[in-house]
Tab-separated table of C-alpha atoms and ligand atoms in Angstrom:
chain	number	residue	atom	x	y	z
A	1	MET	CA	58.228	-12.752	-19.646
A	2	SER	CA	55.103	-13.420	-20.803
A	3	GLN	CA	54.812	-14.978	-24.296
A	4	ARG	CA	52.884	-12.810	-25.691
A	5	LEU	CA	55.439	-9.858	-24.426
A	6	LYS	CA	58.586	-11.960	-26.409
A	7	THR	CA	56.612	-12.583	-29.772
A	8	GLY	CA	55.831	-8.911	-29.590
A	9	LEU	CA	59.440	-8.040	-28.777
A	10	ALA	CA	60.829	-10.375	-31.103
A	11	LEU	CA	58.987	-8.623	-33.703
A	12	THR	CA	60.059	-5.251	-32.498
A	13	LEU	CA	63.869	-6.024	-32.779
A	14	LEU	CA	63.547	-7.917	-36.531
A	15	CYS	CA	62.121	-4.301	-37.615
A	16	GLY	CA	64.804	-2.218	-36.281
A	17	THR	CA	66.938	-0.832	-33.221
A	18	PHE	CA	64.941	-0.967	-29.938
A	19	THR	CA	66.566	0.009	-26.533
A	20	VAL	CA	64.858	-2.061	-24.326
A	21	HIS	CA	63.817	0.157	-21.104
A	22	ALA	CA	60.615	-0.471	-19.796
A	23	ALA	CA	60.093	3.927	-20.204
A	24	ASP	CA	61.056	3.348	-23.827
A	25	ARG	CA	59.222	-0.075	-24.414
A	26	LEU	CA	56.429	-0.445	-27.251
A	27	PRO	CA	53.290	-0.837	-25.305
A	28	ASN	CA	51.873	-4.317	-25.466
A	29	VAL	CA	48.536	-3.718	-27.108
A	30	VAL	CA	45.766	-6.542	-27.887
A	31	ILE	CA	43.523	-6.633	-30.921
A	32	MET	CA	40.774	-9.322	-30.221
A	33	ALA	CA	38.815	-9.518	-33.042
A	34	THR	CA	34.747	-10.172	-32.687
A	35	GLY	CA	33.630	-9.859	-36.650
A	36	GLY	CA	32.266	-7.063	-38.919
A	37	THR	CA	33.162	-4.986	-41.984
A	38	ILE	CA	37.028	-4.684	-41.287
A	39	ALA	CA	37.098	-8.529	-41.587
A	40	GLY	CA	35.211	-8.073	-44.749
A	41	ALA	CA	35.391	-9.059	-47.972
A	42	GLY	CA	33.366	-8.100	-50.956
A	43	ALA	CA	33.236	-9.564	-54.340
A	44	THR	CA	35.512	-6.965	-56.178
A	45	SER	CA	38.117	-3.926	-54.920
A	46	THR	CA	34.815	-1.543	-55.709
A	47	THR	CA	32.181	-3.638	-54.415
A	48	THR	CA	31.805	-0.847	-50.955
A	49	VAL	CA	28.273	-2.343	-50.219
A	50	GLY	CA	26.421	-6.239	-50.527
A	51	TYR	CA	29.760	-7.746	-48.791
A	52	THR	CA	29.542	-10.142	-46.479
A	53	ALA	CA	30.948	-9.236	-43.331
A	54	ALA	CA	33.144	-11.232	-40.251
A	55	LYS	CA	35.380	-13.398	-43.334
A	56	ILE	CA	38.432	-12.565	-42.262
A	57	GLY	CA	40.897	-13.856	-39.557
A	58	VAL	CA	42.946	-11.503	-37.009
A	59	GLU	CA	45.943	-12.556	-37.663
A	60	ARG	CA	45.699	-11.678	-41.433
A	61	LEU	CA	44.129	-8.141	-40.027
A	62	ILE	CA	47.170	-7.778	-38.202
A	63	GLU	CA	49.684	-8.862	-41.302
A	64	ALA	CA	47.987	-5.897	-43.661
A	65	VAL	CA	49.085	-3.192	-41.525
A	66	PRO	CA	53.159	-3.950	-41.184
A	67	GLU	CA	52.996	-0.364	-39.737
A	68	LEU	CA	51.312	-1.622	-36.245
A	69	LYS	CA	54.787	-2.549	-35.649
A	70	LYS	CA	55.925	1.303	-35.300
A	71	VAL	CA	54.059	2.160	-32.441
A	72	ALA	CA	53.023	-1.505	-30.828
A	73	ASN	CA	54.015	-4.683	-29.851
A	74	VAL	CA	50.978	-6.509	-31.113
A	75	SER	CA	49.208	-10.114	-30.752
A	76	GLY	CA	46.328	-10.717	-31.753
A	77	GLU	CA	42.986	-13.272	-30.683
A	78	GLN	CA	40.110	-13.793	-32.135
A	79	VAL	CA	36.805	-13.774	-29.377
A	80	PHE	CA	34.739	-14.489	-31.836
A	81	GLN	CA	33.561	-13.896	-35.799
A	82	ILE	CA	30.450	-12.717	-35.856
A	83	ALA	CA	28.316	-9.413	-38.064
A	84	SER	CA	27.772	-7.371	-35.077
A	85	GLU	CA	23.621	-7.081	-35.675
A	86	ASN	CA	24.013	-10.370	-34.504
A	87	MET	CA	25.608	-9.354	-31.401
A	88	ASN	CA	23.727	-10.355	-27.990
A	89	ASN	CA	24.440	-10.520	-24.512
A	90	ASP	CA	26.178	-13.709	-24.334
A	91	TYR	CA	28.562	-12.543	-26.853
A	92	TRP	CA	28.978	-9.391	-24.399
A	93	LEU	CA	29.562	-11.072	-21.750
A	94	LYS	CA	32.006	-13.565	-22.832
A	95	LEU	CA	33.872	-10.499	-24.494
A	96	ALA	CA	33.701	-8.536	-20.907
A	97	LYS	CA	35.043	-11.475	-19.204
A	98	ARG	CA	38.144	-11.706	-21.453
A	99	VAL	CA	38.800	-8.427	-22.008
A	100	ASN	CA	38.834	-7.993	-18.052
A	101	GLU	CA	41.240	-11.651	-17.746
A	102	VAL	CA	43.626	-9.294	-20.218
A	103	LEU	CA	43.946	-6.488	-18.369
A	104	LYS	CA	44.533	-7.529	-15.369
A	105	GLN	CA	47.853	-9.299	-17.078
A	106	PRO	CA	50.809	-6.860	-15.744
A	107	ASP	CA	52.527	-6.825	-19.607
A	108	VAL	CA	49.392	-5.547	-21.429
A	109	ASP	CA	49.028	-1.848	-22.153
A	110	GLY	CA	45.997	-1.664	-23.795
A	111	ILE	CA	43.317	-3.709	-25.701
A	112	VAL	CA	41.804	-2.890	-28.919
A	113	ILE	CA	38.638	-5.177	-30.155
A	114	THR	CA	37.762	-4.571	-33.911
A	115	HIS	CA	33.908	-5.333	-34.698
A	116	GLY	CA	31.101	-4.428	-36.722
A	117	THR	CA	29.871	-0.881	-36.777
A	118	ASP	CA	26.058	-1.906	-36.933
A	119	THR	CA	26.625	-2.339	-33.093
A	120	ILE	CA	29.415	-0.755	-31.653
A	121	GLU	CA	28.113	1.777	-29.891
A	122	GLU	CA	26.433	-0.812	-27.839
A	123	THR	CA	29.178	-2.603	-27.441
A	124	ALA	CA	31.361	0.351	-26.175
A	125	TYR	CA	28.882	1.054	-23.295
A	126	PHE	CA	28.242	-2.074	-22.209
A	127	LEU	CA	32.244	-2.312	-21.702
A	128	ASN	CA	32.184	1.144	-20.673
A	129	LEU	CA	30.209	0.025	-17.437
A	130	VAL	CA	31.724	-3.572	-16.617
A	131	VAL	CA	35.530	-2.846	-17.640
A	132	LYS	CA	37.871	-2.892	-14.271
A	133	SER	CA	40.677	-0.726	-15.447
A	134	LYS	CA	41.637	2.155	-16.341
A	135	LYS	CA	43.905	0.800	-19.563
A	136	PRO	CA	42.537	1.636	-22.850
A	137	VAL	CA	40.237	0.192	-24.714
A	138	VAL	CA	39.711	0.941	-28.418
A	139	ILE	CA	36.926	-0.364	-30.042
A	140	VAL	CA	37.394	0.070	-34.308
A	141	GLY	CA	35.456	-1.322	-37.367
A	142	ALA	CA	35.374	0.374	-40.552
A	143	MET	CA	32.891	1.393	-43.290
A	144	ARG	CA	34.623	-0.556	-46.479
A	145	PRO	CA	35.095	-4.083	-46.753
A	146	ALA	CA	39.208	-4.935	-46.185
A	147	THR	CA	39.103	-5.863	-50.111
A	148	ALA	CA	37.953	-2.483	-51.301
A	149	ILE	CA	39.855	0.429	-52.929
A	150	SER	CA	40.820	3.125	-49.976
A	151	ALA	CA	39.226	0.866	-47.560
A	152	ASP	CA	39.133	2.328	-44.054
A	153	GLY	CA	39.698	-0.495	-41.664
A	154	PRO	CA	43.489	-0.339	-42.114
A	155	ILE	CA	44.046	3.490	-41.384
A	156	ASN	CA	41.181	2.814	-38.518
A	157	LEU	CA	43.001	-0.088	-37.097
A	158	TYR	CA	46.908	1.723	-36.854
A	159	ASN	CA	44.862	4.710	-35.059
A	160	ALA	CA	43.175	2.521	-32.609
A	161	VAL	CA	46.309	0.499	-31.743
A	162	ALA	CA	48.173	4.176	-31.649
A	163	ILE	CA	45.488	5.168	-29.183
A	164	ALA	CA	45.402	1.851	-27.097
A	165	GLY	CA	49.102	2.375	-26.412
A	166	SER	CA	48.965	5.969	-25.812
A	167	LYS	CA	49.495	7.419	-21.900
A	168	ALA	CA	46.538	10.087	-23.097
A	169	ALA	CA	44.013	7.693	-23.155
A	170	ILE	CA	44.374	6.075	-19.601
A	171	GLY	CA	41.476	6.636	-18.098
A	172	GLN	CA	39.572	7.903	-20.313
A	173	GLY	CA	36.520	5.010	-20.667
A	174	VAL	CA	36.285	2.562	-23.331
A	175	LEU	CA	36.510	4.831	-27.015
A	176	VAL	CA	35.416	4.371	-30.789
A	177	ALA	CA	38.074	5.205	-32.884
A	178	LEU	CA	37.018	5.724	-36.969
A	179	ASN	CA	38.291	8.254	-39.378
A	180	ASP	CA	40.322	9.687	-37.244
A	181	GLU	CA	38.326	11.256	-34.618
A	182	ILE	CA	38.346	9.210	-30.698
A	183	GLN	CA	34.817	8.951	-29.813
A	184	GLY	CA	33.304	8.885	-26.147
A	185	ALA	CA	31.413	5.026	-25.412
A	186	ARG	CA	28.725	7.050	-24.009
A	187	ASP	CA	27.899	9.432	-26.337
A	188	VAL	CA	29.138	7.758	-30.004
A	189	THR	CA	26.680	6.556	-32.178
A	190	LYS	CA	26.412	5.713	-35.860
A	191	THR	CA	24.753	8.661	-37.986
A	192	ASN	CA	25.083	7.331	-41.318
A	193	THR	CA	24.292	3.925	-43.351
A	194	MET	CA	27.395	4.099	-45.302
A	195	THR	CA	29.692	6.826	-44.795
A	196	THR	CA	33.316	6.582	-43.533
A	197	ASN	CA	32.987	9.323	-41.665
A	198	THR	CA	29.329	7.782	-39.865
A	199	PHE	CA	30.499	7.637	-35.773
A	200	ARG	CA	29.601	11.001	-34.308
A	201	SER	CA	28.828	12.354	-30.187
A	202	PRO	CA	26.071	14.793	-31.615
A	203	GLU	CA	26.106	18.302	-29.845
A	204	LEU	CA	28.228	16.393	-26.904
A	205	GLY	CA	30.952	16.217	-29.188
A	206	SER	CA	33.795	13.838	-29.654
A	207	LEU	CA	36.487	13.252	-27.105
A	208	GLY	CA	39.377	14.414	-29.604
A	209	TYR	CA	41.327	12.953	-32.507
A	210	ILE	CA	44.282	10.620	-33.299
A	211	VAL	CA	47.063	12.828	-35.780
A	212	SER	CA	49.757	10.699	-37.241
A	213	GLY	CA	49.664	8.028	-34.717
A	214	GLN	CA	49.589	11.213	-32.117
A	215	ALA	CA	46.109	10.933	-29.769
A	216	GLN	CA	45.078	14.630	-28.689
A	217	PHE	CA	42.665	14.619	-26.597
A	218	TYR	CA	40.311	18.106	-26.107
A	219	ARG	CA	37.376	16.548	-23.524
A	220	ALA	CA	37.046	14.080	-20.913
A	221	SER	CA	33.158	12.145	-19.900
A	222	THR	CA	31.811	13.705	-17.139
A	223	ARG	CA	30.313	10.601	-16.205
A	224	LYS	CA	31.209	7.422	-14.390
A	225	HIS	CA	32.807	4.483	-15.945
A	226	THR	CA	35.109	1.428	-16.360
A	227	SER	CA	36.651	0.944	-12.485
A	228	GLU	CA	34.716	3.289	-11.042
A	229	THR	CA	31.434	1.537	-11.901
A	230	GLU	CA	28.751	-0.321	-9.407
A	231	PHE	CA	28.511	-3.262	-11.937
A	232	ASP	CA	30.472	-6.381	-11.680
A	233	VAL	CA	29.498	-9.374	-14.629
A	234	SER	CA	32.553	-11.739	-13.931
A	235	LYS	CA	29.967	-14.102	-12.030
A	236	LEU	CA	27.138	-13.806	-14.427
A	237	ASP	CA	26.000	-16.303	-17.137
A	238	SER	CA	23.171	-13.913	-18.033
A	239	LEU	CA	21.861	-10.719	-18.163
A	240	PRO	CA	17.783	-9.554	-17.342
A	241	ALA	CA	15.587	-9.654	-19.969
A	242	VAL	CA	14.885	-6.060	-20.807
A	243	ASN	CA	13.251	-4.973	-24.627
A	244	ILE	CA	13.241	-1.584	-26.407
A	245	ALA	CA	9.306	-0.711	-27.487
A	246	PHE	CA	9.441	1.996	-30.505
A	247	GLY	CA	6.902	5.128	-30.601
A	248	ALA	CA	5.208	6.595	-33.148
A	249	ALA	CA	1.731	7.356	-35.203
A	250	ASN	CA	-1.128	4.427	-33.713
A	251	ALA	CA	0.685	3.155	-30.855
A	252	ASN	CA	-0.237	0.068	-29.875
A	253	THR	CA	0.576	-2.047	-26.967
A	254	LEU	CA	1.276	-5.160	-29.011
A	255	ALA	CA	4.813	-5.249	-28.530
A	256	ILE	CA	5.183	-4.532	-24.927
A	257	ASP	CA	2.106	-6.985	-24.445
A	258	ALA	CA	4.273	-9.289	-26.223
A	259	PHE	CA	8.293	-8.421	-23.867
A	260	ALA	CA	5.545	-8.465	-20.833
A	261	ALA	CA	4.137	-12.028	-21.533
A	262	ALA	CA	7.776	-13.098	-22.359
A	263	GLY	CA	8.615	-12.460	-18.981
A	264	ASP	CA	10.836	-9.375	-19.365
A	265	VAL	CA	11.640	-7.571	-16.269
A	266	GLY	CA	12.376	-4.159	-17.857
A	267	ILE	CA	10.799	-2.476	-21.025
A	268	VAL	CA	12.232	0.547	-22.577
A	269	TYR	CA	10.161	2.700	-24.784
A	270	ALA	CA	11.811	4.797	-27.363
A	271	GLY	CA	8.851	7.839	-27.341
A	272	THR	CA	8.425	10.272	-29.179
A	273	GLY	CA	9.575	14.026	-28.202
A	274	ASN	CA	10.768	13.971	-24.492
A	275	GLY	CA	10.116	10.104	-24.344
A	276	SER	CA	6.300	11.030	-24.742
A	277	LEU	CA	3.517	7.943	-25.012
A	278	SER	CA	0.628	7.387	-26.190
A	279	THR	CA	-2.770	7.131	-23.563
A	280	PRO	CA	-3.079	3.213	-24.582
A	281	VAL	CA	0.698	3.041	-24.235
A	282	ARG	CA	1.133	4.823	-20.769
A	283	ALA	CA	-1.778	2.773	-19.165
A	284	ARG	CA	-0.745	-0.429	-20.306
A	285	LEU	CA	3.283	0.658	-19.313
A	286	THR	CA	2.146	1.549	-15.923
A	287	GLU	CA	0.026	-1.578	-15.398
A	288	LEU	CA	3.032	-3.590	-15.508
A	289	ARG	CA	4.909	-1.391	-13.553
A	290	GLN	CA	2.355	-2.234	-11.229
A	291	GLN	CA	3.360	-5.854	-11.784
A	292	GLY	CA	7.303	-5.117	-11.034
A	293	ILE	CA	8.164	-4.602	-14.197
A	294	GLN	CA	10.718	-1.611	-14.412
A	295	ILE	CA	9.405	1.148	-16.812
A	296	THR	CA	12.244	3.414	-18.854
A	297	ARG	CA	11.151	6.215	-21.161
A	298	SER	CA	13.573	6.909	-23.472
A	299	SER	CA	13.070	8.951	-26.771
A	300	ARG	CA	13.151	8.119	-30.432
A	301	ILE	CA	14.633	11.611	-31.266
A	302	SER	CA	18.735	11.565	-31.542
A	303	ASN	CA	19.142	14.477	-29.077
A	304	GLY	CA	18.426	15.811	-25.623
A	305	PRO	CA	17.810	14.140	-22.283
A	306	THR	CA	14.828	12.481	-21.673
A	307	ILE	CA	13.105	14.437	-18.498
A	308	ARG	CA	11.065	13.192	-15.627
A	309	ASN	CA	7.737	14.826	-15.056
A	310	GLY	CA	6.840	16.380	-18.373
A	311	GLU	CA	3.720	15.023	-19.938
A	312	ASN	CA	3.987	11.721	-17.967
A	313	ASN	CA	3.986	12.062	-14.330
A	314	ASP	CA	6.662	9.321	-13.545
A	315	ASP	CA	6.771	10.044	-10.032
A	316	LYS	CA	2.906	8.934	-10.473
A	317	THR	CA	3.699	6.058	-12.751
A	318	ASP	CA	7.006	4.995	-10.847
A	319	PHE	CA	9.139	5.273	-14.685
A	320	THR	CA	12.440	6.164	-14.825
A	321	VAL	CA	13.808	8.035	-17.590
A	322	SER	CA	17.304	7.100	-20.021
A	323	ASP	CA	18.307	11.460	-19.490
A	324	THR	CA	20.505	11.416	-22.667
A	325	LEU	CA	20.741	7.874	-23.399
A	326	SER	CA	19.497	6.639	-26.571
A	327	PRO	CA	16.936	3.977	-26.432
A	328	GLN	CA	19.788	0.870	-27.243
A	329	LYS	CA	21.927	2.582	-24.431
A	330	ALA	CA	19.307	2.702	-22.302
A	331	ARG	CA	18.384	-1.356	-22.444
A	332	ILE	CA	22.171	-2.040	-21.366
A	333	LEU	CA	22.425	-0.138	-18.495
A	334	LEU	CA	19.220	-0.818	-17.166
A	335	MET	CA	20.008	-4.779	-17.565
A	336	LEU	CA	23.096	-4.277	-15.521
A	337	ALA	CA	20.707	-1.723	-13.210
A	338	LEU	CA	18.316	-4.852	-12.668
A	339	THR	CA	21.743	-7.043	-11.526
A	340	LYS	CA	21.992	-4.743	-8.677
A	341	THR	CA	18.666	-3.357	-7.964
A	342	LYS	CA	14.458	-3.222	-8.561
A	343	ASP	CA	13.901	0.160	-6.418
A	344	SER	CA	12.818	2.910	-8.906
A	345	LYS	CA	14.806	5.406	-7.240
A	346	GLU	CA	18.039	3.616	-7.399
A	347	ILE	CA	17.887	3.188	-10.873
A	348	GLN	CA	17.150	6.414	-11.786
A	349	ARG	CA	20.328	7.589	-9.897
A	350	MET	CA	22.197	5.141	-11.885
A	351	PHE	CA	20.931	6.616	-15.022
A	352	TYR	CA	21.645	10.174	-13.750
A	353	THR	CA	25.326	9.084	-12.865
A	354	TYR	CA	26.940	6.692	-15.683
B	1	DGL	N1	27.116	-6.022	-41.112
B	1	DGL	C1	27.447	-4.947	-40.459
B	1	DGL	C2	28.484	-5.368	-38.694
B	1	DGL	O1	29.082	-6.456	-39.040
B	1	DGL	C3	28.873	-4.622	-41.209
B	1	DGL	C4	28.319	-2.911	-40.823
B	1	DGL	C5	30.298	-2.856	-40.853
B	1	DGL	O2	30.942	-3.671	-39.851
B	1	DGL	O3	30.630	-1.624	-40.818
B	1	DGL	O4	27.634	-4.215	-38.247
């Protein structure tokens, strides 16, 4: 029996009667901390903005919620400690490799990742494509620092651990859980800069709720994820250089020229409407495509698919489109696609698959 299971079991036995049967045992859940507001500290108990993120370590997060021991044997590890606006490809590779390593351990039933909310949706989607297990992986954050009155972190952490230990969450893909809702990694996005109900899956909907520690699912993602994907980062030390340019009135080519000059191998363009491109931008992107850079049209609009061959003849320019993926998630899929192929038709298939 691993040290982790012994520790968890010892804690559980200390906290109440417990029959050690495989079927009855509490699930073993590993909490991996990465920083963010859930680990944040403010100057006063009423400081809900203007605090410092990524200050409190994983052991203190666990100590602050003694109720965790009622739903799981928990152990914690601090993978890194950052405000999530600083998340990057290197952190993602480190986190993904560690998650896959821990999930291979037979005595681990699920993982919770505590994370800043700014880029939680991106980390969730990246892991949704590269985690090689059906075991639950639940990413959780908070909109108020741990030091605030009515901090939402403790209840969000309790709910996330309950979900990660639930059989209902097996095979659902990577999940994001705040504010009593369960969101799927592919469609979730942060919709408000400050409120606790900020995470939504607009128009496509959440997957379920967490009610008094019970995960209740009402929907499932229709797109492939986790152990069903073709992506494997276990042997990668870096990811292909892909950046996002944003479309608006008066759009010019300065950003995409800079990306090309920097050696990018892919560019996601967050166009207006159905991923529309101004005439100069379309001409320059077409040139860059002919030079071998992959171009994916996405949209700055929150909902609806970016559709092929609308005002842009994608068959002619050999661009791909992001379907309903936001620009920030399209970047992730294009990066991983470029670890497998440079064929636009194959990349477009991936956008319609994941
Ligand atoms: N600095 C932001 C981050 O770490 C704070 C937002 C939060 O975690 O809620 O994402």
